[in-house]
CSV table of C-alpha atoms and ligand atoms in Angstrom, one decimal:
chain,number,residue,atom,x,y,z
H,1,UNK,CA,0.0,0.0,-0.1
H,2,UNK,CA,1.2,3.5,-0.7
H,3,UNK,CA,2.5,5.8,1.8
H,4,UNK,CA,-0.9,7.3,2.7
H,5,UNK,CA,-1.9,3.8,3.9
H,6,UNK,CA,-5.0,1.8,3.0
H,7,UNK,CA,-8.1,3.7,2.3
H,8,UNK,CA,-10.8,4.0,4.8
H,9,UNK,CA,-13.4,1.7,3.3
H,10,UNK,CA,-16.3,1.6,5.7
H,11,UNK,CA,-17.7,4.8,4.4
H,12,UNK,CA,-20.1,2.4,2.8
H,13,UNK,CA,-20.0,4.0,-0.7
H,14,UNK,CA,-16.8,2.1,-1.4
H,15,UNK,CA,-18.0,-1.2,-0.1
H,16,UNK,CA,-19.1,-3.6,-2.9
H,17,UNK,CA,-21.0,-5.8,-0.6
H,18,UNK,CA,-21.9,-6.1,3.1
H,19,UNK,CA,-19.1,-8.6,3.5
H,20,UNK,CA,-16.6,-6.2,2.2
H,21,UNK,CA,-18.2,-3.5,4.5
H,22,UNK,CA,-17.8,-5.8,7.4
H,23,UNK,CA,-14.2,-6.5,6.6
H,24,UNK,CA,-13.4,-2.9,6.3
H,25,UNK,CA,-15.3,-2.1,9.4
H,26,UNK,CA,-13.2,-4.6,11.3
H,27,UNK,CA,-9.9,-3.4,9.8
H,28,UNK,CA,-7.7,-1.2,12.1
H,29,UNK,CA,-4.6,-1.1,9.9
H,30,UNK,CA,-5.2,2.5,8.9
H,31,UNK,CA,-4.5,3.8,12.4
H,32,UNK,CA,-2.7,1.0,14.3
H,33,UNK,CA,0.1,0.9,11.7
H,34,UNK,CA,1.5,3.6,14.1
H,35,UNK,CA,2.3,0.9,16.6
H,36,UNK,CA,4.8,-0.8,14.1
H,37,UNK,CA,8.0,0.0,16.0
H,38,UNK,CA,6.5,-1.2,19.3
H,39,UNK,CA,5.1,-4.3,17.7
H,40,UNK,CA,8.6,-5.2,16.6
H,41,UNK,CA,10.0,-4.4,20.1
H,42,UNK,CA,7.5,-6.7,21.7
H,43,UNK,CA,8.1,-9.4,19.1
H,44,UNK,CA,11.7,-9.4,19.6
H,45,UNK,CA,11.5,-9.6,23.4
H,46,UNK,CA,9.1,-12.4,23.0
H,47,UNK,CA,11.3,-14.4,20.5
H,48,UNK,CA,14.4,-14.0,22.7
H,49,UNK,CA,12.5,-15.2,25.7
H,50,UNK,CA,11.1,-18.3,23.7
H,51,UNK,CA,14.6,-19.2,22.9
H,52,UNK,CA,15.9,-18.7,26.3
H,53,UNK,CA,13.3,-20.9,27.6
H,54,UNK,CA,14.0,-23.7,25.1
H,55,UNK,CA,10.5,-23.1,23.5
H,56,UNK,CA,12.2,-22.1,20.2
H,57,UNK,CA,15.5,-23.4,18.9
H,58,UNK,CA,18.3,-20.9,18.8
H,59,UNK,CA,18.5,-21.0,15.1
H,60,UNK,CA,14.8,-20.5,14.8
H,61,UNK,CA,15.0,-17.5,17.0
H,62,UNK,CA,17.9,-16.1,15.0
H,63,UNK,CA,15.9,-16.4,11.8
H,64,UNK,CA,12.8,-14.7,13.3
H,65,UNK,CA,15.0,-11.9,14.8
H,66,UNK,CA,16.7,-11.3,11.5
H,67,UNK,CA,13.3,-11.2,9.7
H,68,UNK,CA,12.1,-8.7,12.2
H,69,UNK,CA,15.2,-6.5,11.3
H,70,UNK,CA,14.4,-6.8,7.6
H,71,UNK,CA,10.9,-5.7,8.3
H,72,UNK,CA,12.1,-2.7,10.3
H,73,UNK,CA,14.2,-1.7,7.3
H,74,UNK,CA,11.3,-2.2,4.9
H,75,UNK,CA,9.0,-0.1,7.0
H,76,UNK,CA,11.5,2.7,7.6
H,77,UNK,CA,12.4,2.9,3.8
H,78,UNK,CA,8.7,2.9,2.9
H,79,UNK,CA,8.8,-0.4,0.9
H,80,UNK,CA,6.9,-2.6,3.4
H,81,UNK,CA,3.9,-4.1,1.7
H,82,UNK,CA,1.0,-3.0,4.0
H,83,UNK,CA,-2.0,-5.1,2.9
H,84,UNK,CA,-5.7,-4.7,4.0
H,85,UNK,CA,-6.3,-8.4,3.8
H,86,UNK,CA,-4.3,-8.7,7.0
H,87,UNK,CA,-6.6,-6.6,9.2
H,88,UNK,CA,-4.1,-5.0,11.5
H,89,UNK,CA,-0.5,-4.0,12.1
H,90,UNK,CA,0.2,-7.3,14.0
H,91,UNK,CA,-1.1,-9.5,11.3
H,92,UNK,CA,0.7,-7.5,8.6
H,93,UNK,CA,4.0,-7.9,10.3
H,94,UNK,CA,3.5,-11.6,11.1
H,95,UNK,CA,2.4,-12.4,7.5
H,96,UNK,CA,5.4,-10.6,6.1
H,97,UNK,CA,7.8,-12.3,8.5
H,98,UNK,CA,6.6,-15.7,7.3
H,99,UNK,CA,7.2,-14.6,3.8
H,100,UNK,CA,10.7,-13.4,4.6
H,101,UNK,CA,11.8,-16.3,6.8
H,102,UNK,CA,9.5,-19.1,5.9
H,103,UNK,CA,7.5,-21.4,8.1
H,104,UNK,CA,9.5,-20.7,11.1
H,105,UNK,CA,7.9,-17.2,11.2
H,106,UNK,CA,4.7,-18.8,12.4
H,107,UNK,CA,6.4,-19.9,15.5
H,108,UNK,CA,6.7,-16.4,16.8
H,109,UNK,CA,3.1,-16.5,17.9
H,110,UNK,CA,3.8,-19.4,20.3
H,111,UNK,CA,2.5,-18.6,23.8
H,112,UNK,CA,1.2,-15.2,22.7
H,113,UNK,CA,-2.1,-13.8,21.5
H,114,UNK,CA,-2.9,-10.6,19.7
H,115,UNK,CA,-4.7,-9.6,22.9
H,116,UNK,CA,-1.5,-9.4,25.1
H,117,UNK,CA,0.4,-8.2,22.0
H,118,UNK,CA,-1.7,-5.2,21.4
H,119,UNK,CA,-2.0,-4.3,25.0
H,120,UNK,CA,1.8,-4.5,25.2
H,121,UNK,CA,2.3,-2.4,22.0
H,122,UNK,CA,0.0,0.3,23.1
H,123,UNK,CA,1.7,0.6,26.5
H,124,UNK,CA,5.1,0.9,24.9
H,125,UNK,CA,3.8,3.4,22.4
H,126,UNK,CA,2.2,5.5,25.1
H,127,UNK,CA,5.2,5.4,27.4
H,128,UNK,CA,7.3,6.9,24.5
H,129,UNK,CA,4.6,9.4,23.7
H,130,UNK,CA,4.2,10.7,27.2
H,131,UNK,CA,7.9,11.0,27.6
H,132,UNK,CA,7.8,13.2,24.5
H,133,UNK,CA,5.0,15.3,26.0
H,134,UNK,CA,6.7,15.9,29.2
H,135,UNK,CA,9.7,17.1,27.2
H,136,UNK,CA,7.5,19.5,25.3
H,137,UNK,CA,6.0,20.6,28.5
H,138,UNK,CA,9.4,21.4,29.9
H,139,UNK,CA,10.3,23.4,26.9
H,140,UNK,CA,7.2,25.4,27.4
H,141,UNK,CA,7.9,25.8,31.1
H,142,UNK,CA,11.3,27.2,30.3
H,143,UNK,CA,9.7,29.7,27.9
H,144,UNK,CA,7.2,30.8,30.6
H,145,UNK,CA,9.9,31.4,33.1
H,146,UNK,CA,12.1,33.2,30.6
H,147,UNK,CA,9.3,35.5,29.7
H,148,UNK,CA,8.5,36.1,33.3
H,149,UNK,CA,12.1,37.1,33.9
H,150,UNK,CA,12.3,39.3,30.8
H,151,UNK,CA,9.3,41.4,31.9
H,152,UNK,CA,10.3,41.9,35.5
H,153,UNK,CA,12.9,44.7,35.0
H,154,UNK,CA,11.4,47.3,34.4
H,155,UNK,CA,8.3,45.7,35.7
H,156,UNK,CA,5.4,45.4,33.1
H,157,UNK,CA,2.0,45.7,34.9
H,158,UNK,CA,-1.1,44.0,33.9
H,159,UNK,CA,-4.6,44.6,35.2
H,160,UNK,CA,-5.5,41.5,37.2
H,161,UNK,CA,-9.1,40.3,36.8
H,162,UNK,CA,-11.9,38.6,38.7
H,163,UNK,CA,-15.1,38.0,36.9
H,164,UNK,CA,-13.3,39.7,34.0
H,165,UNK,CA,-13.7,43.0,35.9
H,166,UNK,CA,-10.5,44.9,36.6
H,167,UNK,CA,-9.6,43.9,40.1
H,168,UNK,CA,-6.0,44.8,41.1
H,169,UNK,CA,-2.8,45.4,39.2
H,170,UNK,CA,-0.4,42.4,39.0
H,171,UNK,CA,3.0,41.9,37.3
H,172,UNK,CA,2.8,40.3,33.8
H,173,UNK,CA,5.7,38.1,35.2
H,174,UNK,CA,3.4,37.0,37.9
H,175,UNK,CA,0.8,36.1,35.3
H,176,UNK,CA,3.4,34.1,33.3
H,177,UNK,CA,4.4,32.3,36.5
H,178,UNK,CA,0.8,31.3,37.2
H,179,UNK,CA,0.9,29.4,34.0
H,180,UNK,CA,4.2,27.9,34.9
H,181,UNK,CA,2.7,26.5,38.2
H,182,UNK,CA,-0.2,25.0,36.2
H,183,UNK,CA,2.0,23.5,33.7
H,184,UNK,CA,4.3,22.0,36.3
H,185,UNK,CA,1.3,20.3,37.8
H,186,UNK,CA,0.3,19.0,34.4
H,187,UNK,CA,3.8,17.4,34.1
H,188,UNK,CA,3.6,15.7,37.5
H,189,UNK,CA,0.2,14.3,36.5
H,190,UNK,CA,1.8,12.8,33.4
H,191,UNK,CA,4.7,11.4,35.3
H,192,UNK,CA,2.2,9.7,37.7
H,193,UNK,CA,0.4,8.2,34.7
H,194,UNK,CA,3.7,7.0,33.4
H,195,UNK,CA,4.6,5.4,36.6
H,196,UNK,CA,1.3,3.4,36.9
H,197,UNK,CA,1.4,2.2,33.4
H,198,UNK,CA,4.9,0.8,33.7
H,199,UNK,CA,4.0,-2.9,33.8
H,200,UNK,CA,4.0,-5.6,31.1
H,201,UNK,CA,0.9,-7.4,29.8
H,202,UNK,CA,3.0,-9.7,27.6
H,203,UNK,CA,2.6,-13.3,28.4
H,204,UNK,CA,-1.1,-13.0,29.5
H,205,UNK,CA,-1.8,-14.5,26.1
H,206,UNK,CA,-5.4,-14.6,25.1
H,207,UNK,CA,-6.8,-14.0,28.7
H,208,UNK,CA,-5.7,-16.9,31.0
H,209,UNK,CA,-1.9,-17.1,30.6
H,210,UNK,CA,-0.3,-20.0,28.7
H,211,UNK,CA,0.7,-23.6,29.2
H,212,UNK,CA,4.2,-22.9,27.8
H,213,UNK,CA,6.9,-22.3,30.3
H,214,UNK,CA,7.5,-18.7,29.4
H,215,UNK,CA,9.3,-16.1,31.6
H,216,UNK,CA,7.2,-13.0,31.8
H,217,UNK,CA,9.7,-11.2,34.2
H,218,UNK,CA,12.4,-11.6,31.6
H,219,UNK,CA,10.3,-10.1,28.7
H,220,UNK,CA,9.1,-7.3,31.1
H,221,UNK,CA,12.8,-6.5,31.8
H,222,UNK,CA,13.7,-6.6,28.1
H,223,UNK,CA,10.9,-4.1,27.3
H,224,UNK,CA,12.0,-1.8,30.2
H,225,UNK,CA,8.9,-2.4,32.3
H,226,UNK,CA,9.1,-2.4,36.0
H,227,UNK,CA,7.4,-5.8,36.3
H,228,UNK,CA,4.9,-8.0,34.6
H,229,UNK,CA,1.2,-7.4,35.3
H,230,UNK,CA,0.0,-9.8,38.0
H,231,UNK,CA,-3.3,-10.9,36.5
H,232,UNK,CA,-3.7,-12.0,32.9
H,233,UNK,CA,-7.5,-11.0,32.7
H,234,UNK,CA,-6.6,-7.5,33.9
H,235,UNK,CA,-3.5,-7.4,31.6
H,236,UNK,CA,-5.5,-7.9,28.3
H,237,UNK,CA,-8.9,-6.4,29.5
H,238,UNK,CA,-7.9,-3.1,31.1
H,239,UNK,CA,-7.5,0.3,29.5
H,240,UNK,CA,-7.4,2.5,32.6
H,241,UNK,CA,-3.8,3.4,31.7
H,242,UNK,CA,-5.0,4.9,28.5
H,243,UNK,CA,-7.9,6.6,30.2
H,244,UNK,CA,-5.5,8.1,32.8
H,245,UNK,CA,-3.1,9.3,30.0
H,246,UNK,CA,-6.1,10.8,28.3
H,247,UNK,CA,-7.4,12.5,31.4
H,248,UNK,CA,-4.1,14.1,32.2
H,249,UNK,CA,-3.7,15.2,28.6
H,250,UNK,CA,-7.1,16.8,28.6
H,251,UNK,CA,-6.4,18.7,31.8
H,252,UNK,CA,-3.1,19.8,30.2
H,253,UNK,CA,-4.9,21.1,27.3
H,254,UNK,CA,-7.3,23.0,29.4
H,255,UNK,CA,-4.5,24.8,30.9
H,256,UNK,CA,-3.3,25.8,27.5
H,257,UNK,CA,-6.8,26.8,26.5
H,258,UNK,CA,-6.9,29.3,29.3
H,259,UNK,CA,-3.7,30.8,28.3
H,260,UNK,CA,-4.9,30.8,24.6
H,261,UNK,CA,-8.1,32.5,25.7
H,262,UNK,CA,-6.3,35.3,27.5
H,263,UNK,CA,-4.2,36.0,24.4
H,264,UNK,CA,-7.3,36.1,22.2
H,265,UNK,CA,-8.8,38.7,24.6
H,266,UNK,CA,-5.7,40.7,25.2
H,267,UNK,CA,-4.9,40.9,21.5
H,268,UNK,CA,-8.3,42.2,20.7
H,269,UNK,CA,-8.7,46.0,19.8
H,270,UNK,CA,-10.8,46.4,23.1
H,271,UNK,CA,-7.9,45.3,25.3
H,272,UNK,CA,-4.9,46.2,23.0
H,273,UNK,CA,-2.3,44.7,25.5
H,274,UNK,CA,-0.5,42.5,23.1
H,275,UNK,CA,0.1,41.9,19.4
H,276,UNK,CA,0.6,38.3,18.2
H,277,UNK,CA,3.5,37.4,15.9
H,278,UNK,CA,2.3,37.3,12.2
H,279,UNK,CA,3.1,33.6,12.0
H,280,UNK,CA,0.4,32.8,14.5
H,281,UNK,CA,-2.4,35.1,13.3
H,282,UNK,CA,-3.9,35.7,9.9
H,283,UNK,CA,-5.5,38.6,8.2
H,284,UNK,CA,-9.1,38.6,7.3
H,285,UNK,CA,-9.9,38.2,3.6
H,286,UNK,CA,-12.4,41.1,3.6
H,287,UNK,CA,-11.6,43.3,6.5
H,288,UNK,CA,-8.1,44.8,6.1
H,289,UNK,CA,-7.8,46.0,9.8
H,290,UNK,CA,-8.3,42.5,11.3
H,291,UNK,CA,-5.7,40.2,12.6
H,292,UNK,CA,-7.2,37.0,13.7
H,293,UNK,CA,-5.6,35.0,16.5
H,294,UNK,CA,-6.0,31.7,14.7
H,295,UNK,CA,-3.4,29.6,16.6
H,296,UNK,CA,-4.6,30.5,20.1
H,297,UNK,CA,-8.2,30.0,19.0
H,298,UNK,CA,-7.3,26.5,17.8
H,299,UNK,CA,-5.4,25.7,20.9
H,300,UNK,CA,-8.5,26.7,22.8
H,301,UNK,CA,-10.7,24.5,20.6
H,302,UNK,CA,-8.5,21.5,20.9
H,303,UNK,CA,-9.4,21.4,24.6
H,304,UNK,CA,-13.0,20.6,23.6
H,305,UNK,CA,-11.9,18.0,21.1
H,306,UNK,CA,-9.7,16.3,23.7
H,307,UNK,CA,-12.4,16.1,26.2
H,308,UNK,CA,-14.3,14.4,23.4
H,309,UNK,CA,-11.5,11.9,23.0
H,310,UNK,CA,-11.6,11.1,26.7
H,311,UNK,CA,-15.3,10.8,26.9
H,312,UNK,CA,-15.2,8.5,23.8
H,313,UNK,CA,-12.8,6.1,25.4
H,314,UNK,CA,-14.5,6.2,28.8
H,315,UNK,CA,-17.8,5.3,27.1
H,316,UNK,CA,-16.1,2.4,25.1
H,317,UNK,CA,-14.7,0.9,28.5
H,318,UNK,CA,-17.8,1.5,30.5
H,319,UNK,CA,-19.6,-1.7,31.3
H,320,UNK,CA,-17.3,-3.9,29.2
H,321,UNK,CA,-17.1,-7.5,30.5
H,322,UNK,CA,-13.7,-9.0,31.0
H,323,UNK,CA,-11.4,-9.7,29.3
H,324,UNK,CA,-10.6,-8.5,25.7
H,325,UNK,CA,-13.4,-7.3,23.6
H,326,UNK,CA,-13.1,-6.0,20.0
H,327,UNK,CA,-14.4,-2.7,21.4
H,328,UNK,CA,-11.0,-2.1,22.8
H,329,UNK,CA,-9.7,-1.6,19.1
H,330,UNK,CA,-11.4,1.7,19.5
H,331,UNK,CA,-8.8,2.8,22.2
H,332,UNK,CA,-6.2,4.0,19.8
H,333,UNK,CA,-7.7,6.8,17.6
H,334,UNK,CA,-8.7,9.0,20.6
H,335,UNK,CA,-5.4,8.5,22.2
H,336,UNK,CA,-3.4,9.3,19.0
H,337,UNK,CA,-5.6,12.3,18.4
H,338,UNK,CA,-5.1,13.6,21.9
H,339,UNK,CA,-1.3,13.0,22.0
H,340,UNK,CA,-0.9,14.8,18.6
H,341,UNK,CA,-3.0,17.8,19.5
H,342,UNK,CA,-1.5,18.3,22.8
H,343,UNK,CA,2.0,17.9,21.5
H,344,UNK,CA,1.4,20.5,18.8
H,345,UNK,CA,-0.3,22.9,21.1
H,346,UNK,CA,2.6,22.8,23.6
H,347,UNK,CA,5.2,23.4,20.8
H,348,UNK,CA,3.1,26.1,19.2
H,349,UNK,CA,2.7,27.9,22.5
H,350,UNK,CA,6.4,27.6,23.2
H,351,UNK,CA,7.2,29.2,19.8
H,352,UNK,CA,4.6,31.9,20.1
H,353,UNK,CA,5.2,33.4,23.5
H,354,UNK,CA,8.6,34.9,23.0
H,355,UNK,CA,7.3,36.6,19.9
H,356,UNK,CA,4.5,38.5,21.6
H,357,UNK,CA,4.7,42.2,21.5
H,358,UNK,CA,3.3,43.5,24.8
H,359,UNK,CA,2.1,47.1,25.0
H,360,UNK,CA,3.1,48.2,28.7
H,361,UNK,CA,1.6,51.7,28.4
H,362,UNK,CA,-1.8,50.5,27.4
H,363,UNK,CA,-1.7,47.7,30.1
H,364,UNK,CA,-0.6,50.2,32.8
H,365,UNK,CA,-3.3,52.6,31.8
H,366,UNK,CA,-5.9,49.8,32.1
H,367,UNK,CA,-4.3,48.7,35.3
H,368,UNK,CA,-4.6,52.1,36.9
H,369,UNK,CA,-8.1,52.9,35.6
H,370,UNK,CA,-11.4,51.5,36.7
H,371,UNK,CA,-10.6,52.1,40.4
H,372,UNK,CA,-8.2,49.1,40.5
H,373,UNK,CA,-6.4,50.8,43.4
H,374,UNK,CA,-9.4,51.2,45.6
H,375,UNK,CA,-8.6,48.1,47.7
H,376,UNK,CA,-5.2,49.7,48.5
H,377,UNK,CA,-6.9,52.7,50.0
H,378,UNK,CA,-9.2,50.5,52.0
H,379,UNK,CA,-6.2,48.4,53.3
H,380,UNK,CA,-4.5,51.7,54.1
H,381,UNK,CA,-7.4,52.8,56.3
H,382,UNK,CA,-7.6,49.4,57.9
H,383,UNK,CA,-3.8,49.5,58.7
H,384,UNK,CA,-4.6,52.8,60.5
H,385,UNK,CA,-7.1,51.0,62.7
H,386,UNK,CA,-10.4,51.5,61.0
H,387,UNK,CA,-12.2,48.1,60.9
H,388,UNK,CA,-11.9,46.8,57.3
H,389,UNK,CA,-15.7,46.8,56.8
H,390,UNK,CA,-15.9,50.5,57.5
H,391,UNK,CA,-12.8,51.2,55.5
H,392,UNK,CA,-14.5,49.4,52.6
H,393,UNK,CA,-17.5,51.7,52.9
H,394,UNK,CA,-15.5,54.8,53.1
H,395,UNK,CA,-13.6,54.0,49.9
H,396,UNK,CA,-16.9,52.9,48.3
H,397,UNK,CA,-18.3,56.4,48.9
H,398,UNK,CA,-15.1,58.0,47.5
H,399,UNK,CA,-15.4,55.8,44.4
H,400,UNK,CA,-19.0,56.8,43.7
H,401,UNK,CA,-18.0,60.4,44.1
H,402,UNK,CA,-15.3,60.2,41.6
H,403,UNK,CA,-17.5,58.2,39.1
H,404,UNK,CA,-20.2,60.8,39.2
H,405,UNK,CA,-17.6,63.5,38.4
H,406,UNK,CA,-16.1,61.2,35.7
H,407,UNK,CA,-12.7,61.2,37.5
H,408,UNK,CA,-10.1,58.6,38.4
H,409,UNK,CA,-8.4,57.9,41.6
H,410,UNK,CA,-5.1,59.4,40.5
H,411,UNK,CA,-6.6,62.8,40.3
H,412,UNK,CA,-7.3,63.0,44.1
H,413,UNK,CA,-5.5,65.5,46.2
H,414,UNK,CA,-4.8,65.0,49.8
H,415,UNK,CA,-7.3,67.6,50.9
H,416,UNK,CA,-10.0,65.8,49.0
H,417,UNK,CA,-9.0,62.5,50.4
H,418,UNK,CA,-9.3,63.8,53.9
H,419,UNK,CA,-12.9,64.9,53.5
H,420,UNK,CA,-13.6,61.2,53.4
H,421,UNK,CA,-11.5,60.2,56.3
H,422,UNK,CA,-9.0,62.1,58.4
H,423,UNK,CA,-6.9,59.0,58.7
H,424,UNK,CA,-5.5,59.8,55.2
H,425,UNK,CA,-2.0,61.1,55.2
H,426,UNK,CA,0.6,62.1,52.7
H,427,UNK,CA,1.8,58.5,52.2
H,428,UNK,CA,-1.7,57.5,51.1
H,429,UNK,CA,-1.1,59.4,47.7
H,430,UNK,CA,1.8,57.0,47.0
H,431,UNK,CA,-0.7,54.1,46.9
H,432,UNK,CA,-2.4,55.7,44.0
H,433,UNK,CA,0.3,54.4,41.7
H,434,UNK,CA,0.1,50.9,40.2
H,435,UNK,CA,3.8,50.4,41.0
H,436,UNK,CA,3.1,51.1,44.7
H,437,UNK,CA,0.1,48.8,44.7
H,438,UNK,CA,2.0,45.9,43.2
H,439,UNK,CA,5.0,46.4,45.4
H,440,UNK,CA,2.8,46.5,48.6
H,441,UNK,CA,1.6,42.9,48.0
H,442,UNK,CA,4.8,41.6,49.3
H,443,UNK,CA,3.6,38.3,50.9
H,444,UNK,CA,4.6,34.7,49.9
H,445,UNK,CA,2.9,34.0,46.5
H,446,UNK,CA,2.0,37.6,46.1
H,447,UNK,CA,2.7,39.8,43.1
H,448,UNK,CA,5.3,42.1,44.6
H,449,UNK,CA,8.5,42.1,42.4
H,450,UNK,CA,10.6,40.7,45.3
H,451,UNK,CA,8.2,37.7,45.6
H,452,UNK,CA,8.0,37.0,41.9
H,453,UNK,CA,11.8,37.3,41.5
H,454,UNK,CA,12.3,34.8,44.2
H,455,UNK,CA,9.8,32.3,42.6
H,456,UNK,CA,11.5,32.7,39.3
H,457,UNK,CA,14.9,31.9,40.7
H,458,UNK,CA,13.4,28.8,42.3
H,459,UNK,CA,11.7,27.7,39.1
H,460,UNK,CA,14.9,28.1,37.2
H,461,UNK,CA,16.5,25.7,39.7
H,462,UNK,CA,13.5,23.2,39.3
H,463,UNK,CA,14.0,23.3,35.6
H,464,UNK,CA,17.7,22.8,35.9
H,465,UNK,CA,17.2,19.6,37.9
H,466,UNK,CA,14.8,18.3,35.4
H,467,UNK,CA,17.0,19.1,32.3
H,468,UNK,CA,17.4,15.8,30.3
L,1,LIG,N1,-6.6,-5.0,16.2
L,1,LIG,C1,-6.9,-5.5,17.4
L,1,LIG,C2,-7.0,-4.3,18.5
L,1,LIG,O1,-6.5,-3.3,18.2
L,1,LIG,C3,-5.8,-6.5,17.9
L,1,LIG,C4,-6.3,-7.4,18.9
L,1,LIG,C5,-7.3,-8.4,18.2
L,1,LIG,N2,-7.6,-9.5,19.1
L,1,LIG,C6,-8.5,-10.3,18.7
L,1,LIG,N3,-8.8,-11.3,19.6
L,1,LIG,N4,-9.3,-10.1,17.7
L,1,LIG,O2,-7.6,-4.5,19.5
């Protein structure tokens, strides 16, 4: 079959008969071809074990291993004859093996079933994929920390929001670091999933184990698994490892979708805080003034799609009797889809963030406006001994007074302030600057530059330790 792989036949239109439709419906080659490398890995380990246990002769095993090497070369160079009549990647490889090495090829499947084979392949594939995702997460983590550091001096100030109403000014660096914290947790969740999936189903055979004297600990070791799975029914029938991976990936994509959404908002004309690099946005075909944030929008949308992947596989597994059921063939597409989308989103975000052009003046103006500094005045009065509830009320009156006059807090003089409370002194005026407001939140985890700088230093050390 050509590089594009076999055509998807079960669209119905292409099926000459219901028999052909059934055959095509059953066929998984189009997507499970992706497991070929892991299928070879699993087969090599199995063949070596069979020889070691005296189940295969040494020469037989040699012939099989040589055939598997040939197959690897054929697949890599694109000349492997993928054929629809062998319904999946496992049967394609086994059929080709027998063509290449003769009848002895058929001995590879001794003491094995496609049920433990596919469970093993998928775990091997997923393990590799998750390691790749963790690496991509770390790349993005480094970018977030670098961006946080870059905007610390001079400090770039962003309005912080609650309910999407301007609430209190924060450092842009603090905002970047919030995403760093979320992403770090997404990484530990993936590592947890990796740890739990690190056991080998190989040797469970169809569902009950095998009467051949195999050594499952040996194959588990060869494949780099911590240990063999302890129960053969569980080994071939469970997909919670895939569900766990999908859940953590979906959560990870949710993190990215929130970051993406903020960029969509902040790059709009209404906010005007940031301009996206051209490569990550497109112009409108009819409205010359527009620059559409396509990439962030798609990252945002993929979160919905990945939730769909997760729900799809959960629904497949729900209520399935033990052990293997063909339903489980449907585990792969959602998993592949989610891994691909998350991987691409991580890479695109990492590439995009350093190219963002922030507009500090606009951001600062927004941060100062909308009475974002009102809490600081209330805190001031509370520090002077006024109960916070009363302080809140005094400042509330002050804000209404200014709103009616169409004025902002910065325009207040000390005399005016004192008409609302004689607790106000000269130093209260300093609070009416966003810099002063930010600097005053000097508590662990707060947005004061001192705190953020300390956290950035720590994060750099964390990333140093994790460096591959
Ligand atoms: N293509 C199948 C899958 O992906 C392989 C296992 C088939 N096993 C079986 N007993 N039909 O699940």
